[in-house]
Coordinates of N, CA and C in Angstrom, one line a residue:
Chain A
X1 N 3.1 -17.9 5.9 CA 4.2 -16.9 5.4 C 3.1 -15.1 5.5
X2 N 4.1 -14.3 5.2 CA 3.3 -13.3 5.1 C 4.0 -12.4 4.2
X3 N 2.2 -11.7 3.4 CA 2.8 -11.1 2.2 C 2.1 -10.3 2.0
X4 N 2.6 -9.0 0.9 CA 1.9 -7.7 0.4 C 1.1 -7.5 -0.1
X5 N 0.1 -7.5 -1.3 CA -0.1 -7.2 -2.6 C -0.3 -5.5 -2.0
X6 N 0.6 -4.8 -3.2 CA 0.1 -3.4 -2.6 C -0.8 -3.0 -4.5
X7 N -1.8 -2.4 -4.6 CA -2.9 -2.7 -5.6 C -2.4 -0.6 -6.0
X8 N -1.6 -0.8 -7.0 CA -2.9 1.3 -7.7 C -3.7 0.9 -8.7
X9 N -4.3 2.5 -9.3 CA -5.0 2.4 -10.1 C -4.3 2.4 -11.2
X10 N -4.1 2.1 -12.7 CA -2.8 2.2 -14.1 C -3.4 3.3 -14.1
X11 N -1.5 3.2 -15.3 CA -1.8 4.5 -15.1 C -2.8 4.9 -16.5
X12 N -2.6 6.5 -16.9 CA -4.2 6.9 -17.0 C -5.5 6.7 -16.1
X13 N -5.8 5.9 -15.4 CA -7.2 5.6 -15.0 C -7.4 6.6 -13.4
X14 N -8.2 7.6 -13.6 CA -8.0 8.7 -13.6 C -8.4 8.4 -12.0
X15 N -7.9 8.4 -10.9 CA -8.1 8.3 -9.8 C -8.4 10.5 -8.5
X16 N -9.4 10.3 -8.4 CA -9.5 11.3 -7.9 C -9.6 11.3 -5.9
X17 N -9.4 10.6 -6.0 CA -8.9 10.8 -3.5 C -7.6 10.9 -4.3
X18 N -6.9 10.6 -5.5 CA -4.8 11.1 -5.4 C -5.2 12.7 -6.5
X19 N -6.0 13.2 -6.4 CA -6.0 14.3 -7.2 C -6.3 15.4 -5.7
X20 N -7.6 14.8 -4.9 CA -7.6 15.0 -4.0 C -6.4 15.5 -3.2
X21 N -5.3 13.9 -2.7 CA -4.9 14.3 -1.6 C -3.7 14.8 -2.3
X22 N -3.2 14.9 -4.2 CA -2.2 15.9 -4.6 C -2.3 18.0 -3.9
X23 N -3.8 18.3 -4.5 CA -4.3 19.7 -3.8 C -4.6 19.8 -3.2
X24 N -5.0 18.7 -1.9 CA -4.6 20.1 0.4 C -3.3 19.3 0.2
X25 N -1.1 18.1 0.2 CA -0.6 18.5 0.3 C -0.1 20.5 -0.1
X26 N -0.5 20.5 -1.0 CA -0.2 21.9 -1.9 C -0.2 22.3 -1.1
X27 N -1.5 22.3 -1.2 CA -2.2 23.6 0.5 C -1.5 23.6 1.3
X28 N -1.1 22.4 2.0 CA -0.3 22.8 3.5 C 0.8 23.3 2.6
X29 N 1.3 23.1 1.4 CA 2.5 24.2 1.3 C 3.8 23.2 1.1
X30 N 3.9 21.7 0.7 CA 4.4 20.8 0.5 C 4.5 21.0 -1.4
X31 N 5.8 20.6 -1.3 CA 6.3 20.8 -3.2 C 5.5 19.5 -3.3
X32 N 5.1 19.6 -4.0 CA 4.4 17.9 -4.5 C 3.7 17.8 -6.2
X33 N 4.0 17.1 -6.8 CA 3.2 17.6 -8.8 C 2.1 16.4 -8.5
X34 N 2.2 15.8 -7.8 CA 1.4 14.8 -8.2 C 1.3 13.5 -6.8
X35 N -0.1 12.8 -6.9 CA -0.6 11.3 -6.2 C -1.9 10.6 -6.1
X36 N -0.9 9.7 -6.1 CA -1.9 8.6 -6.4 C -2.6 7.7 -5.0
X37 N -3.6 7.3 -4.9 CA -3.3 6.9 -3.3 C -4.1 4.8 -4.4
X38 N -4.0 4.4 -3.3 CA -3.7 2.5 -3.8 C -4.0 2.1 -2.5
X39 N -4.1 0.5 -2.6 CA -4.5 -0.3 -1.4 C -3.4 -1.6 -1.2
X40 N -3.3 -1.2 -0.1 CA -2.5 -2.9 -0.4 C -3.6 -4.1 0.6
X41 N -2.7 -5.0 0.5 CA -3.9 -6.4 2.4 C -2.1 -6.4 2.1
X42 N -2.5 -6.8 3.8 CA -1.7 -7.7 4.4 C -2.0 -8.9 4.2
X43 N -1.7 -10.5 4.2 CA -2.2 -10.9 3.9 C -1.1 -12.2 5.0
X44 N -1.7 -13.1 5.7 CA -0.9 -14.6 6.5 C -1.1 -15.0 5.5
X45 N 0.0 -16.3 5.0 CA -0.8 -17.5 4.8 C -0.2 -18.7 5.1
X46 N -1.2 -19.4 5.2 CA -0.6 -21.0 5.5 C 1.0 -21.3 5.1
X47 N 1.0 -20.6 3.3 CA 2.1 -22.3 3.3 C 3.3 -21.8 4.2
X48 N 4.0 -21.9 3.6 CA 5.9 -21.8 3.9 C 6.5 -21.8 1.9
X49 N 6.1 -22.3 1.8 CA 6.2 -21.9 0.7 C 6.1 -21.4 -0.9
X50 N 7.6 -20.2 -1.5 CA 7.3 -18.9 -1.6 C 6.8 -18.3 -2.7
X51 N 7.6 -20.0 -3.6 CA 6.5 -19.8 -4.7 C 4.9 -20.0 -5.3
X52 N 5.3 -21.8 -3.6 CA 3.7 -21.3 -4.2 C 2.2 -20.5 -3.5
X53 N 2.9 -19.1 -2.2 CA 2.5 -18.1 -1.9 C 2.3 -17.4 -2.9
X54 N 3.3 -17.5 -3.6 CA 2.7 -15.9 -5.3 C 2.2 -16.9 -6.0
X55 N 2.3 -18.0 -6.8 CA 0.6 -18.7 -7.1 C -0.5 -18.1 -6.2
X56 N -0.7 -18.4 -5.1 CA -1.7 -18.3 -4.3 C -2.5 -16.4 -5.1
X57 N -1.5 -15.9 -4.4 CA -1.8 -14.1 -4.2 C -2.4 -13.5 -5.2
X58 N -1.4 -14.3 -6.8 CA -1.9 -13.7 -7.2 C -3.0 -14.2 -8.2
X59 N -3.4 -15.5 -8.0 CA -5.3 -15.3 -7.8 C -6.1 -14.4 -7.9
X60 N -5.8 -14.8 -5.5 CA -6.2 -14.5 -4.8 C -6.9 -12.4 -5.5
X61 N -5.2 -11.9 -5.8 CA -5.7 -10.3 -6.5 C -6.2 -10.3 -8.2
X62 N -6.5 -10.9 -8.8 CA -7.4 -11.4 -9.6 C -8.7 -12.0 -9.5
X63 N -9.2 -12.1 -8.9 CA -10.0 -12.3 -8.2 C -10.7 -12.1 -7.5
X64 N -9.8 -11.3 -6.1 CA -10.8 -10.3 -5.5 C -9.9 -9.3 -4.5
X65 N -9.2 -8.7 -4.6 CA -8.2 -8.0 -4.1 C -8.6 -6.9 -4.6
X66 N -8.2 -7.1 -5.8 CA -8.1 -6.2 -7.2 C -8.9 -6.1 -8.5
X67 N -8.6 -5.4 -8.7 CA -10.1 -5.0 -10.4 C -9.0 -4.0 -11.6
X68 N -8.8 -7.0 -12.1 CA -7.4 -5.6 -13.1 C -7.7 -5.4 -14.2
X69 N -8.8 -5.3 -14.4 CA -9.7 -3.3 -15.5 C -8.6 -2.0 -15.2
X70 N -8.8 -2.1 -14.1 CA -8.4 -0.9 -13.4 C -7.4 -0.1 -12.5
X71 N -6.6 -2.2 -12.1 CA -5.6 -2.1 -11.6 C -4.5 -2.7 -11.7
X72 N -3.5 -2.6 -11.5 CA -2.5 -3.0 -11.1 C -2.2 -3.2 -9.8
X73 N -1.0 -5.0 -9.7 CA -0.9 -5.4 -8.8 C 0.9 -5.9 -8.3
X74 N 1.0 -6.0 -6.6 CA 2.3 -6.3 -7.3 C 2.2 -6.8 -5.7
X75 N 3.0 -8.1 -6.0 CA 3.1 -9.1 -4.5 C 4.4 -8.8 -4.2
X76 N 4.9 -9.1 -2.9 CA 5.5 -8.9 -2.0 C 5.8 -9.6 -0.7
X77 N 6.9 -11.0 -1.4 CA 6.5 -12.0 0.0 C 7.5 -11.7 0.9
X78 N 7.8 -11.7 2.0 CA 8.7 -10.9 2.6 C 9.6 -13.0 2.7
X79 N 11.0 -12.5 3.0 CA 12.2 -13.4 3.8 C 11.6 -14.7 3.8
X80 N 12.0 -15.9 3.5 CA 12.1 -16.7 4.5 C 13.3 -17.1 5.6
X81 N 12.7 -16.7 7.1 CA 13.5 -16.9 7.9 C 14.8 -18.2 8.2
X82 N 15.0 -18.9 7.5 CA 15.2 -20.1 7.3 C 17.0 -20.7 8.1
Chain B
X1 N 10.9 14.0 -7.5 CA 11.4 12.3 -7.5 C 9.8 11.3 -7.1
X2 N 10.6 10.5 -6.7 CA 8.6 9.8 -6.6 C 9.0 8.8 -5.1
X3 N 7.2 9.4 -4.1 CA 8.3 8.1 -3.5 C 6.5 7.7 -3.5
X4 N 6.6 6.6 -2.2 CA 5.4 6.3 -2.0 C 5.5 5.7 0.0
X5 N 4.2 5.7 0.5 CA 4.3 5.7 1.7 C 2.8 4.7 2.7
X6 N 3.3 3.5 2.9 CA 2.8 2.6 2.6 C 1.8 2.9 4.2
X7 N 0.2 3.3 4.8 CA -0.2 3.3 6.3 C -1.1 2.5 6.5
X8 N -0.8 1.5 7.5 CA -1.3 -0.1 8.0 C -1.5 0.5 9.5
X9 N -3.3 -0.2 9.7 CA -4.2 -0.6 10.9 C -2.7 -0.6 11.3
X10 N -2.7 0.3 13.2 CA -1.4 -0.7 14.0 C -2.1 -1.6 14.6
X11 N -1.1 -2.5 15.1 CA -1.9 -3.2 16.3 C -2.3 -3.4 16.8
X12 N -3.9 -4.1 17.2 CA -4.6 -4.3 18.2 C -5.5 -3.5 17.7
X13 N -5.4 -2.0 16.7 CA -6.6 -1.6 16.3 C -7.6 -2.3 15.5
X14 N -8.9 -2.6 15.8 CA -9.3 -3.5 15.0 C -9.7 -3.2 13.4
X15 N -10.1 -4.1 12.4 CA -10.0 -3.7 10.8 C -10.8 -4.9 10.5
X16 N -12.0 -3.6 10.4 CA -13.2 -4.7 9.7 C -13.1 -5.6 8.4
X17 N -12.7 -4.5 7.6 CA -12.1 -4.7 6.2 C -11.1 -6.0 6.5
X18 N -10.1 -6.2 6.3 CA -8.9 -6.8 6.7 C -9.2 -7.8 6.8
X19 N -11.0 -8.2 8.2 CA -11.5 -9.8 8.1 C -12.3 -9.9 7.6
X20 N -13.2 -8.8 7.0 CA -14.1 -9.1 5.9 C -13.5 -9.7 4.6
X21 N -12.3 -9.5 4.9 CA -10.5 -9.7 2.8 C -10.3 -11.1 3.2
X22 N -10.1 -11.3 5.1 CA -9.5 -12.5 5.2 C -11.2 -13.4 5.2
X23 N -11.8 -13.3 5.5 CA -13.6 -14.3 5.1 C -13.6 -15.0 4.0
X24 N -13.9 -13.1 2.5 CA -13.6 -14.5 1.6 C -12.8 -14.8 1.1
X25 N -11.1 -14.7 1.9 CA -10.5 -16.0 0.8 C -10.5 -16.7 0.7
X26 N -10.9 -16.4 2.4 CA -11.6 -18.7 3.1 C -12.2 -19.0 2.2
X27 N -13.1 -18.5 1.9 CA -14.8 -18.7 1.7 C -13.8 -19.2 0.3
X28 N -13.3 -18.3 -0.8 CA -13.1 -18.9 -2.6 C -11.8 -20.2 -2.2
X29 N -11.6 -20.6 -0.3 CA -11.2 -22.0 -0.8 C -9.0 -21.5 -0.4
X30 N -9.4 -20.1 -0.2 CA -7.6 -20.3 -0.5 C -7.0 -20.5 1.0
X31 N -5.8 -20.8 1.2 CA -5.2 -21.1 3.2 C -5.3 -19.3 3.7
X32 N -5.6 -19.2 3.8 CA -5.1 -17.7 4.4 C -5.5 -17.6 6.2
X33 N -5.1 -17.5 7.3 CA -5.8 -16.6 7.7 C -5.8 -15.8 8.8
X34 N -5.3 -14.6 7.9 CA -5.6 -13.8 8.2 C -5.5 -12.3 7.4
X35 N -5.5 -11.4 6.9 CA -6.1 -10.0 6.7 C -6.3 -9.1 7.0
X36 N -4.8 -8.2 6.5 CA -5.1 -6.6 7.0 C -5.5 -5.6 6.1
X37 N -5.9 -4.3 6.0 CA -5.9 -3.4 4.0 C -6.3 -1.9 5.1
X38 N -4.7 -2.4 4.5 CA -4.5 -1.0 4.4 C -3.9 0.7 3.1
X39 N -3.9 1.6 2.9 CA -3.5 2.5 1.5 C -2.0 2.2 1.6
X40 N -2.1 3.0 -0.2 CA -0.2 4.3 -0.1 C -0.1 4.8 -0.3
X41 N 0.3 5.4 -0.7 CA -0.6 6.9 -1.4 C 1.1 7.0 -1.8
X42 N 1.3 6.9 -3.4 CA 2.7 7.6 -4.6 C 3.0 8.6 -4.9
X43 N 3.9 9.5 -4.4 CA 3.6 11.0 -4.2 C 5.0 11.6 -5.3
X44 N 4.1 12.6 -6.7 CA 6.3 12.7 -6.7 C 6.5 13.8 -6.1
X45 N 7.9 13.9 -5.2 CA 7.9 15.1 -5.1 C 9.1 15.8 -6.2
X46 N 8.6 17.3 -5.7 CA 9.4 18.5 -6.8 C 11.4 17.9 -6.5
X47 N 12.0 17.5 -5.3 CA 13.3 18.0 -5.2 C 13.8 16.9 -4.9
X48 N 14.4 16.4 -5.0 CA 15.9 15.8 -5.5 C 16.6 15.1 -5.0
X49 N 16.6 15.7 -3.1 CA 16.5 14.8 -2.1 C 16.2 14.2 -1.5
X50 N 16.8 12.3 -1.5 CA 16.2 11.8 -0.2 C 15.6 12.2 0.8
X51 N 17.4 12.9 2.1 CA 17.0 13.1 2.9 C 15.8 14.3 3.5
X52 N 15.7 15.3 2.7 CA 14.8 16.1 2.3 C 12.9 15.2 1.6
X53 N 13.3 14.9 1.2 CA 11.8 14.9 0.8 C 12.2 13.4 2.5
X54 N 12.5 12.9 2.9 CA 12.1 11.4 3.5 C 11.3 12.7 4.6
X55 N 12.4 13.9 4.6 CA 11.8 14.8 6.3 C 10.4 15.1 5.5
X56 N 10.2 15.8 4.2 CA 8.8 16.1 3.8 C 7.7 15.5 4.1
X57 N 7.7 13.9 3.6 CA 6.6 12.4 3.9 C 6.3 12.3 5.5
X58 N 8.1 12.4 6.2 CA 7.1 12.2 7.2 C 6.4 13.1 7.9
X59 N 6.9 14.8 7.7 CA 4.9 15.1 8.1 C 4.1 15.6 7.5
X60 N 3.8 15.3 6.3 CA 3.0 14.7 5.0 C 1.6 13.4 6.0
X61 N 2.7 12.5 6.4 CA 2.1 11.5 6.3 C 1.2 11.7 8.2
X62 N 2.6 12.7 9.2 CA 1.2 13.0 10.2 C 0.3 13.9 10.5
X63 N 0.8 14.8 9.4 CA -0.4 15.5 8.7 C -1.8 15.7 8.3
X64 N -1.8 14.2 7.4 CA -2.7 14.6 6.7 C -3.4 12.5 5.8
X65 N -2.2 12.2 5.8 CA -2.1 10.8 4.9 C -2.2 9.8 5.7
X66 N -1.5 10.1 7.4 CA -2.1 9.3 7.7 C -2.3 9.5 9.4
X67 N -3.6 8.4 9.8 CA -3.7 8.7 11.5 C -3.5 8.7 12.9
X68 N -2.4 9.4 13.3 CA -1.4 8.9 13.8 C -1.9 7.8 15.0
X69 N -2.9 8.0 15.3 CA -3.6 7.7 16.9 C -3.8 6.4 16.5
X70 N -4.0 6.1 15.0 CA -5.1 4.2 15.2 C -4.1 3.6 14.2
X71 N -2.9 4.8 13.0 CA -1.7 3.4 11.8 C -1.2 4.2 12.5
X72 N 0.1 2.8 11.0 CA 1.4 3.3 11.3 C 2.4 3.5 9.8
X73 N 2.6 4.1 9.5 CA 3.0 4.3 8.1 C 4.6 4.1 7.9
X74 N 4.8 3.6 6.4 CA 6.7 3.4 6.9 C 6.5 4.2 5.4
X75 N 7.8 4.6 4.7 CA 8.2 5.8 3.3 C 9.1 5.1 3.4
X76 N 9.0 4.4 1.7 CA 10.4 4.6 0.3 C 10.9 5.2 -0.2
X77 N 11.3 5.5 -0.5 CA 11.6 6.9 -1.6 C 12.9 6.0 -2.2
X78 N 12.1 6.0 -3.7 CA 12.8 5.5 -5.5 C 14.0 6.6 -5.1
X79 N 14.8 5.1 -5.0 CA 15.7 5.1 -5.6 C 16.7 6.2 -6.8
X80 N 18.1 7.0 -6.3 CA 17.1 8.5 -7.1 C 18.8 7.4 -8.8
X81 N 17.8 7.5 -9.6 CA 19.2 7.5 -11.7 C 20.0 8.1 -11.2
X82 N 22.0 8.3 -10.5 CA 22.8 8.5 -10.6 C 23.8 8.2 -10.7

């Protein structure tokens, strides 16, 4: 099954890339007050069990995909087609 | 209003970062067949009009946030609290 992990800098953590993007958007004339940049990882898992997938993704995120000290993550598991 | 742009490498476009992540996850013992890595940008817009926000985000994505040649993007506008 497919799943996506969304990884964002935590509130209060400096995000120079996001600041640069926000300023660039303002320069282009967009009415934007701020921007924050994060990552996403689409994962194809071998399991079809959503609960099992969530547990594995939580461990993956803590161990490899995100840095829990400075980043938060959310897990989106694709609805099963059953 | 807040919105998020999700940016992913298009199908068929090489994603060395995703391959490295997928291999690292397999090394850690996770039952993962593949991974793709993308970006996300959280944007705080001055407008409260969802349709206007979507139009602006579409232009931002094509002009600055994504590279439409090799990346696809999806726009998620936060539901208005009305």
